Coordinates of C-alpha atoms in Angstrom, one line a residue:
X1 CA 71.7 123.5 79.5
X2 CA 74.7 123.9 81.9
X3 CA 74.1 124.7 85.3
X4 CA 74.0 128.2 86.4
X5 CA 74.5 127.9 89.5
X6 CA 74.8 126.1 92.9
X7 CA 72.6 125.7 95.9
X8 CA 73.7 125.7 99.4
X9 CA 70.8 123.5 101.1
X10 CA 70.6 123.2 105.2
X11 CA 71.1 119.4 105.6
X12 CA 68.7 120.0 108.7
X13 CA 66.0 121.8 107.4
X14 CA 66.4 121.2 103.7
X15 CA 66.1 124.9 102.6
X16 CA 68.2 126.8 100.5
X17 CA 70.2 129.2 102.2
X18 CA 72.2 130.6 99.1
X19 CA 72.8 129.8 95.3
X20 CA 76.2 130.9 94.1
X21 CA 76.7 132.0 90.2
X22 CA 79.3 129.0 88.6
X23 CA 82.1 130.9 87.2
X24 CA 82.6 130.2 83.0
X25 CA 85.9 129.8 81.3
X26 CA 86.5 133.8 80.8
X27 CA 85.9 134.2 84.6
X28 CA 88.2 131.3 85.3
X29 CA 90.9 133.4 83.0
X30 CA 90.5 136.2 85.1
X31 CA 90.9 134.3 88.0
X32 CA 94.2 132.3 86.6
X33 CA 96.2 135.8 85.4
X34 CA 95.3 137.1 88.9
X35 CA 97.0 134.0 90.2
X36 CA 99.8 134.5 88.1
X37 CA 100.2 137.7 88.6
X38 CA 100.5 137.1 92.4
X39 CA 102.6 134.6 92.3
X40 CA 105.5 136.9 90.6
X41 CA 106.0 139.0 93.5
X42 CA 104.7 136.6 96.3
X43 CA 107.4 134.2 96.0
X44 CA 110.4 137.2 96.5
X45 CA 108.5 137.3 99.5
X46 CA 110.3 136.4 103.1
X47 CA 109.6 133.7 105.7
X48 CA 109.1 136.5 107.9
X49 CA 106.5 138.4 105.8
X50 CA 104.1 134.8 105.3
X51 CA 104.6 134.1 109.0
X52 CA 103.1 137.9 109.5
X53 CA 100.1 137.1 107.5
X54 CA 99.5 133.4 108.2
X55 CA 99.5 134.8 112.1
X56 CA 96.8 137.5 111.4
X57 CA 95.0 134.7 110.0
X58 CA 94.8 132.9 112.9
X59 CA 94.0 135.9 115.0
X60 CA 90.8 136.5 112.5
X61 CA 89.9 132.9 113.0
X62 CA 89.9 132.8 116.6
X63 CA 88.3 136.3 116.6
X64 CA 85.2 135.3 114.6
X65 CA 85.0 131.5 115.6
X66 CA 81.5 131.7 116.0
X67 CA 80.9 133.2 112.8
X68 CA 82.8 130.6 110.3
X69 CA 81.3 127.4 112.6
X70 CA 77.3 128.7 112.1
X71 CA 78.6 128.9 107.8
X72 CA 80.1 124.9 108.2
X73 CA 76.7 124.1 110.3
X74 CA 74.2 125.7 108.3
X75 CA 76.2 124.3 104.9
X76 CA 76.8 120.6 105.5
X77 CA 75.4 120.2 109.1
X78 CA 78.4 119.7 111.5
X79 CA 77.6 119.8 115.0
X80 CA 78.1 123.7 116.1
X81 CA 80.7 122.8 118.9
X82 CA 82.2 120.6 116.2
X83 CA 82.2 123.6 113.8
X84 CA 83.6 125.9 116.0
X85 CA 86.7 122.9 117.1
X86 CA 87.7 123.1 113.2
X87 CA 87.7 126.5 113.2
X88 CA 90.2 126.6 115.8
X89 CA 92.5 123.4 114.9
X90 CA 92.9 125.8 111.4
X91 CA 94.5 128.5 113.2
X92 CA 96.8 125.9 114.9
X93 CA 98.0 125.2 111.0
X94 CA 98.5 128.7 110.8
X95 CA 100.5 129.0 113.9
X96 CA 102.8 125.9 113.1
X97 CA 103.4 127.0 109.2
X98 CA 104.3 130.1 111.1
X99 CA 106.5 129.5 113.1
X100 CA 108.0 126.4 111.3
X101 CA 108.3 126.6 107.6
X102 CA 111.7 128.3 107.3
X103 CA 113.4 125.6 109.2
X104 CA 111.8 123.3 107.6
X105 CA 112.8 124.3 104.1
X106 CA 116.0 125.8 105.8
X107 CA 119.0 124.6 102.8
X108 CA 120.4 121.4 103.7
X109 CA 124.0 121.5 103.1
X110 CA 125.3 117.9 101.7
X111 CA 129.0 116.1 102.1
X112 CA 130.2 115.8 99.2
X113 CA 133.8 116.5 97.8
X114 CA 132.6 119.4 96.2
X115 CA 130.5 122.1 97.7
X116 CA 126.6 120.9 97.6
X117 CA 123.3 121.4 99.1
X118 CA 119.7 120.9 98.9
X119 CA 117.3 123.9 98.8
X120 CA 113.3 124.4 98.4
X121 CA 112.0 126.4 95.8
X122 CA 108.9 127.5 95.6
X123 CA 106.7 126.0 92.4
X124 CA 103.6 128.2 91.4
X125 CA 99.9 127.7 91.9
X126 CA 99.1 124.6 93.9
X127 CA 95.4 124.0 92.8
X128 CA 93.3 122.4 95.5
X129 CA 89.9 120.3 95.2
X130 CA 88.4 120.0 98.6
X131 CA 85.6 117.9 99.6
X132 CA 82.7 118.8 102.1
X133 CA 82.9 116.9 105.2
X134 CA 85.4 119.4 106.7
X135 CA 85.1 122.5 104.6
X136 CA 87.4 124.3 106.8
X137 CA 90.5 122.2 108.1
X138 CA 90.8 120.4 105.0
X139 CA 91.6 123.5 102.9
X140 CA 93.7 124.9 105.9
X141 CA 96.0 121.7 106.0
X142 CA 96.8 122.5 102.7
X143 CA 97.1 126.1 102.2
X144 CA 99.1 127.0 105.4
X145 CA 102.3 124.6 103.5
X146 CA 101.5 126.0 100.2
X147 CA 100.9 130.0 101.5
X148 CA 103.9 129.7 103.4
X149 CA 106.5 127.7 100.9
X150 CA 105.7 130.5 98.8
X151 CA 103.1 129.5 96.2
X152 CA 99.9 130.6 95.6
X153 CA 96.6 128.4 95.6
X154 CA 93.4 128.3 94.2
X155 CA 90.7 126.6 95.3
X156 CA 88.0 124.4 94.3
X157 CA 85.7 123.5 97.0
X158 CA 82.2 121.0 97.3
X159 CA 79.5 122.9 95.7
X160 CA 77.6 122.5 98.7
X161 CA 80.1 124.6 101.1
X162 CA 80.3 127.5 98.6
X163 CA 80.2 129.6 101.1
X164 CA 82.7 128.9 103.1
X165 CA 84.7 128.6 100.3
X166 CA 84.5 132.1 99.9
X167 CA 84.5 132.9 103.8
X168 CA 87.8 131.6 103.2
X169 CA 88.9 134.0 100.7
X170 CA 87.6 137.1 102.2
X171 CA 90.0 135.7 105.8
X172 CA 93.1 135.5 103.7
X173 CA 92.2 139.0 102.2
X174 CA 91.3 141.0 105.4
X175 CA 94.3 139.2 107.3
X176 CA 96.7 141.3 104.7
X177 CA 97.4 138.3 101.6
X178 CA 98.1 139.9 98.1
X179 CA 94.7 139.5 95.9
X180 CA 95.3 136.3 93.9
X181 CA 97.7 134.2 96.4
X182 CA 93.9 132.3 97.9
X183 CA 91.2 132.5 95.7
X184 CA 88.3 130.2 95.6
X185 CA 86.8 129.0 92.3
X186 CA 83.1 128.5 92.2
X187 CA 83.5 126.2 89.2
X188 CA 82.3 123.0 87.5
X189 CA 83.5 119.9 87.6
X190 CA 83.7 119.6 83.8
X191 CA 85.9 122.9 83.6
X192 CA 88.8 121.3 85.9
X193 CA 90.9 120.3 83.1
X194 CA 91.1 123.7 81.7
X195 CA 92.8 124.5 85.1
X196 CA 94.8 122.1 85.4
X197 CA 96.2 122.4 82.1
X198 CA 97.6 125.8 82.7
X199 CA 101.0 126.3 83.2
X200 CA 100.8 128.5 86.4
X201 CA 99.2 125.2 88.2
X202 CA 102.6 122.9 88.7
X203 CA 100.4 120.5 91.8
X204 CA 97.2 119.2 92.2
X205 CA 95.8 118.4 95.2
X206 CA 92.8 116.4 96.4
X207 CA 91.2 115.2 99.3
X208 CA 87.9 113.2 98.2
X209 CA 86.4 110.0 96.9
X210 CA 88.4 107.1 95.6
X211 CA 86.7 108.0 92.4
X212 CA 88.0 111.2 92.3
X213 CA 91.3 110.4 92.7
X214 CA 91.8 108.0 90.1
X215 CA 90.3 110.7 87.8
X216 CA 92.1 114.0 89.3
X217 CA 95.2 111.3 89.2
X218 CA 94.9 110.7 85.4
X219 CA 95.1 114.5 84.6
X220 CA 97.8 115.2 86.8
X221 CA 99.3 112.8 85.0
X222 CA 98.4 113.9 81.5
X223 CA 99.8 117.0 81.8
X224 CA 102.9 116.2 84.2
X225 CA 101.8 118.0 87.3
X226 CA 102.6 116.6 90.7
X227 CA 99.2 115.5 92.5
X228 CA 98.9 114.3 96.6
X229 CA 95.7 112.9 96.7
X230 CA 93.8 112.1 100.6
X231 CA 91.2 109.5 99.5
X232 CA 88.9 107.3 101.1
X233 CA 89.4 105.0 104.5
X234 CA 87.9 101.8 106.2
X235 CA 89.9 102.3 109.2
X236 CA 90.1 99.4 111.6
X237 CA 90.4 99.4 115.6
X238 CA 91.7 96.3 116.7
X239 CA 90.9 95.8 120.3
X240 CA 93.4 92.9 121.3
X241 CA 92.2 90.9 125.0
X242 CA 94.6 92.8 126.9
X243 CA 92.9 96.4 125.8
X244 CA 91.1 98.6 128.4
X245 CA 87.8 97.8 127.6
X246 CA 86.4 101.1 129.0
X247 CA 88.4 103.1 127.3
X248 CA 88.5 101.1 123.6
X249 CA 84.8 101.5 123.5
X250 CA 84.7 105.0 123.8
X251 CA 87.3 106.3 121.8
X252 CA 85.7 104.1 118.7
X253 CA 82.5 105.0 119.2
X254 CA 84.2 108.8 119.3
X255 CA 85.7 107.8 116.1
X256 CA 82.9 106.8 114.4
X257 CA 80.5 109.0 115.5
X258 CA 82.4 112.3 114.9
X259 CA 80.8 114.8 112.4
X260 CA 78.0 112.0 112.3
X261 CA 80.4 109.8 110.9
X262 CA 81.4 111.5 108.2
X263 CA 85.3 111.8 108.0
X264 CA 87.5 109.6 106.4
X265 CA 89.8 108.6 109.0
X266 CA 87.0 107.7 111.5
X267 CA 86.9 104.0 113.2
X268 CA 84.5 101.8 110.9
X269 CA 86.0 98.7 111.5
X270 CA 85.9 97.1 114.4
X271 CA 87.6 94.1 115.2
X272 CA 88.0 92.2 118.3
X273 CA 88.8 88.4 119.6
X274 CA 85.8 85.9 121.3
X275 CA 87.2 86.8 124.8
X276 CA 86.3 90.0 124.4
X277 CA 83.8 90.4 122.0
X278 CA 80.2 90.5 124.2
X279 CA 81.7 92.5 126.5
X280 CA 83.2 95.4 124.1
X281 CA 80.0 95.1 122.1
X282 CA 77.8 96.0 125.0
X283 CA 79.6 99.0 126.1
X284 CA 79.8 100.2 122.6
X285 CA 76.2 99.6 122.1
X286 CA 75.3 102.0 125.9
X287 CA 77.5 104.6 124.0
X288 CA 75.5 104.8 120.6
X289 CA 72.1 104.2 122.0
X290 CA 72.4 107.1 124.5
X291 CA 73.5 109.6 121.7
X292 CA 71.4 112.2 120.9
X293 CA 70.6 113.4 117.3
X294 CA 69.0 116.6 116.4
X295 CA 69.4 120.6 115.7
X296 CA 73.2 120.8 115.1
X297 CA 73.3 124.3 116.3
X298 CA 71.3 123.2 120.0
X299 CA 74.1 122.5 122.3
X300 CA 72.6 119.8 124.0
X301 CA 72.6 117.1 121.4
X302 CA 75.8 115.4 120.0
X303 CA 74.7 115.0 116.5
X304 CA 73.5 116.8 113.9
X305 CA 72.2 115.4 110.5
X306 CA 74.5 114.0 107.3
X307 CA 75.5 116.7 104.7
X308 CA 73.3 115.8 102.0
X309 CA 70.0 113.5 101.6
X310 CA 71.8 111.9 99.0
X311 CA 74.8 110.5 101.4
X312 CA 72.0 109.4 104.1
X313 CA 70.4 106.9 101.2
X314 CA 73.5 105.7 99.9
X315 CA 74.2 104.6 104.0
X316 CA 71.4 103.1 104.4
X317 CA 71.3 101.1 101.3
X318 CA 74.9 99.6 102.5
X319 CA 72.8 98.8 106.2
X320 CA 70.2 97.6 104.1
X321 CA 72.5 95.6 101.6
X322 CA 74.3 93.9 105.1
X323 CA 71.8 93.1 106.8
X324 CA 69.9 91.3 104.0
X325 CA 73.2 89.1 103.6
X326 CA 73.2 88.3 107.4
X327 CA 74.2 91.5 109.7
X328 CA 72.1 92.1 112.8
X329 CA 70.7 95.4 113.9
X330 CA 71.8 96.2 117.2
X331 CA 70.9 99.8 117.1
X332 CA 69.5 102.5 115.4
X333 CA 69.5 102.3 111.4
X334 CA 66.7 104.9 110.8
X335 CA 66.8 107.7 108.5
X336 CA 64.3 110.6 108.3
X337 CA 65.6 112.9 105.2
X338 CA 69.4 113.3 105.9
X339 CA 69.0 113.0 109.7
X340 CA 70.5 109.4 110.3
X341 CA 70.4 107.9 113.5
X342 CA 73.7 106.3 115.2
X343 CA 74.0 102.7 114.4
X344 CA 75.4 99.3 115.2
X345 CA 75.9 96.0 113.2
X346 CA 77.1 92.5 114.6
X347 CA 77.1 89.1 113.0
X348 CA 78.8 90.6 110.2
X349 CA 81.0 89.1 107.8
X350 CA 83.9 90.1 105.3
X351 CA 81.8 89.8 102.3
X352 CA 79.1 92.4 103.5
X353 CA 79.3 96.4 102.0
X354 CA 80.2 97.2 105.8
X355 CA 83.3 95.5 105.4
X356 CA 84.0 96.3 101.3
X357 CA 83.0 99.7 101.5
X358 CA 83.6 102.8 103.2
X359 CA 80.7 103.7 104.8
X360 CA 80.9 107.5 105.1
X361 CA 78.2 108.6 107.9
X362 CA 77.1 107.2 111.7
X363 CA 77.2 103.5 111.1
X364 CA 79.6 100.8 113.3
X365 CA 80.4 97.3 112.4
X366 CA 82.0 94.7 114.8
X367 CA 83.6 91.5 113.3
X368 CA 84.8 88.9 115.9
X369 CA 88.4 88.0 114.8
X370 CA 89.9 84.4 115.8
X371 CA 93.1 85.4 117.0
X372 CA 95.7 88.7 117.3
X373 CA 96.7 86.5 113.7
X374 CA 93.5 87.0 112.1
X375 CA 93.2 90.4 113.2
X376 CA 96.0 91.8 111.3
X377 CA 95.0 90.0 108.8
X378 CA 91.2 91.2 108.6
X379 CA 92.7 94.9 109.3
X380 CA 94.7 94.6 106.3
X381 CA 92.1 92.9 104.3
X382 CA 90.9 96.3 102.6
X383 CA 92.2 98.1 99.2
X384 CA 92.1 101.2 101.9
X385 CA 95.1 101.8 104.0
X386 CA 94.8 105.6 105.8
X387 CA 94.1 105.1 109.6
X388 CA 93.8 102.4 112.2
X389 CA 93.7 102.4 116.1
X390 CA 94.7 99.6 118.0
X391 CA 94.1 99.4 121.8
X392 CA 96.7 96.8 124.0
X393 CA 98.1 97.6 127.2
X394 CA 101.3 96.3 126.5
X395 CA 103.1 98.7 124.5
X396 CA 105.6 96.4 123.3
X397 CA 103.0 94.3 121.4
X398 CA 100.6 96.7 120.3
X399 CA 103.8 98.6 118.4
X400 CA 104.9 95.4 117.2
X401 CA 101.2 94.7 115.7
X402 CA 101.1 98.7 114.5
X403 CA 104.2 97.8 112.4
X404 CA 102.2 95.2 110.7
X405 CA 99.3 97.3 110.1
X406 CA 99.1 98.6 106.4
X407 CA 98.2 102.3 106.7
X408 CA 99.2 105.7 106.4
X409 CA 99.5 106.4 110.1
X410 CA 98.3 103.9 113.6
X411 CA 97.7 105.1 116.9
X412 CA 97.7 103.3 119.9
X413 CA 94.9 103.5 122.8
X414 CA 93.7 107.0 121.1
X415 CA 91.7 108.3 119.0
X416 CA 93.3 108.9 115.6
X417 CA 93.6 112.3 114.3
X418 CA 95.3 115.1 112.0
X419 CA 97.6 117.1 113.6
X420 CA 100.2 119.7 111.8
X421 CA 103.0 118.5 113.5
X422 CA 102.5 115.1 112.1
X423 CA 102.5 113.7 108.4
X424 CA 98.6 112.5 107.1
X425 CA 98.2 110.4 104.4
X426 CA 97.4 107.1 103.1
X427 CA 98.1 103.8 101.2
X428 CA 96.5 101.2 98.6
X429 CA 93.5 103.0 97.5
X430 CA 94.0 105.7 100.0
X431 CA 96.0 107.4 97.9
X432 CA 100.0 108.9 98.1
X433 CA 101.7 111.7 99.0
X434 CA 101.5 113.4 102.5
X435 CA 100.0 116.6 104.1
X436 CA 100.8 118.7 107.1
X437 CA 104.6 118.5 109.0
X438 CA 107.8 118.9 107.2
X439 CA 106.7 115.9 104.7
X440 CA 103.5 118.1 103.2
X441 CA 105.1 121.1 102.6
X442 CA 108.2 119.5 101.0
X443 CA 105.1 117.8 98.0
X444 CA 104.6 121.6 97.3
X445 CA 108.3 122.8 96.4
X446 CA 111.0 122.4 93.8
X447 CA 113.5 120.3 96.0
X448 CA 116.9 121.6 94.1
X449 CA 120.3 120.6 93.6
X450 CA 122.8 122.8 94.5
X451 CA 126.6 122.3 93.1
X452 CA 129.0 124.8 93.5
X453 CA 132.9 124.0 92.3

């Protein structure tokens, strides 16, 4: 029998705080006419009118901060002051959107003998699959440049952060947005096809698993829709012998450690030269041994637990997995149900799952790199390409190395982050096509030709 329904679990406590009724085909109709529907009269509408809105939003957001972060803790576990940072960094998409999508899909006249230009169109429903890890900012990236290039969106979000899903809805609704321009489908993986197959949906969008990607990326591609997939990352941080030690070792262990590891563009790699090496190790290993892991909503600890019990054994079948082929245990590498404690590996080697695989959750790996040569080449040496840090104190070098790099986006002695401002994205098994900035909303419209003679 198909499931009825879906449980929101506490990742702390492991109870059930909700079960959610999974919507069937007829109420998935319902769902896509409304869409439809909406979409009709909300792409007449004026920059000025989804600046309006997208500005309420914002306002609602920052009103009830506290309300939205205690739905992302209690759903997936994210440390409160964590919770309520995403909550805010979505009404600073809201706020750029706002301010900048009519310039940015301002007509772009073109010289030519004949009179030309280049305009953005709007396209239709933009349909959005969403992972867990940031239930919030992830959807925001994505439907600030849809909501304000004039489509519509629907949503499909992780099962187990139904309810912010639909805290999500009910923002978009009270901030003034016709019914149908954000609505959030509590739906079935196995009923995803039969939206995407409907002409009203002209992009797919999806930030998740490499897995997912190559399958959301085969039906985009079976029924000609235009897809942007964020997938998976093994980010490196190459800390070269000229790096500020000090300052390296925090903002990786920041990296990794964020949202207890869980985020796709966290540090996970980390590479650095003999010279260097004991040195950087020790300060990294102070920094994770003196975090403290408990009650994500007790403001006095730094970590809360992983989103699901299921992610924590996966992790700690990779630690298990590496060490057994060689890695040592510096730190930490205990679970208790989904609670995961931070963790450090040395002696480890490019054939280990810390090195293969993305490890998604509180676990750092150092690998000793022979020379700024090998470094580059070990940084590359992953089907991933979506973030990488690289910490030098001579500019010059550390941009020439960041050219080398093979990733979506490098930053140098900082922590590496989304930002609206900027384009996000990846390579290789990263996936393609861009979010947030000029570049994301430009993979939502109909960039059109314009002759005139």
């Amino acid at each position: 029998m198909a499931q009825a329904h879906f449980q929101s679990i506490n990742p702390y406590t492991q109870t059930i705080i909700a079960e959610y009724p999974i919507q069937d085909k007829h109420a998935l109709d319902k769902k896509i006419s409304q869409t439809e529907l909406t979409y009709k009269s909300w792409r007449k509408s004026t920059f000025a009118q989804r600046s309006e809105l997208l500005l309420k939003v914002a306002e609602i957001l920052k009103r009830d901060t506290e309300r939205y972060a205690r739905i992302i803790t209690d759903e997936m576990g994210k440390h409160i002051r964590e919770a309520r940072a995403e909550v805010l960094k979505c009404a600073t998409a809201c706020s750029y959107y706002a301010q900048e999508a009519e310039t940015l899909l301002a007509d772009q006249i073109v010289n030519t003998p004949f009179k030309s230009k280049v305009v953005f169109d709007s396209i239709g429903c933009v349909f959005t699959i969403m992972p867990w890890n940031f239930p919030f900012w992830q959807v925001f990236r994505q439907a600030t440049a849809s909501l304000s290039a004039g489509n519509v969106l629907m949503l499909k979000h992780a099962p187990n952060v139904s309810g912010c899903s639909l805290a999500m809805e009910s923002i978009f609704l009270e901030a003034g947005f016709p019914e149908g321009a954000f609505q959030s489908l509590i739906m079935s993986v196995e009923d995803i096809e039969y939206v995407v197959q409907h002409p009203i949906v002209q992009a797919i969008t999806l930030t998740g698993s490499e897995r997912a990607g190559v399958s959301v990326g085969a039906l985009a591609g079976k029924h000609i829709k235009k897809s942007v997939l964020e997938l998976g990352g093994s980010d490196p941080v190459l800390v070269l012998d000229d790096a500020d030690l000090n300052k390296a070792a925090q903002i990786a262990v920041q990296s990794r450690m964020q949202n207890a590891g869980q985020s796709c563009i966290a540090a996970k790699r980390f590479l650095v030269t003999p010279k260097t090496a004991e040195l950087f190790t020790g300060k990294v290993y102070d920094l994770i041994q003196n975090i403290k892991q408990g009650n994500p909503l007790d403001d006095s600890i730094q970590m809360g637990p992983m989103a699901r019990l299921d992610l924590a054994e996966g992790l700690e079948k990779q630690l298990k997995d590496s060490m057994e082929s060689g890695a040592i245990l510096q730190v930490g590498g205990h679970r208790n149900g989904a609670n995961f404690s931070p963790t450090l590996l040395t002696e480890t080697d490019t054939q280990m799952p810390v090195f293969q695989e993305e490890t998604f959750g509180p676990l750092a790996s150092v690998f000793i790199a022979k020379d700024e040569t090998h470094m580059i080449e070990l940084a590359n040496q992953s089907r991933y390409g979506l973030g990488a840090t690289l910490f030098s104190e001579d500019r010059e070098r550390a941009e020439r190395i960041a050219r080398e790099i093979e990733s979506g986006s490098v930053f140098i002695n900082s922590l590496v982050r989304s930002d609206a401002q900027l384009p996000f994205g990846g390579v290789k098994k990263s996936g393609y096509g861009r979010e947030l900035a000029g570049f994301g909303i430009r993979e939502l419209v109909n960039v059109k030709t314009l002759v005139i003679e």
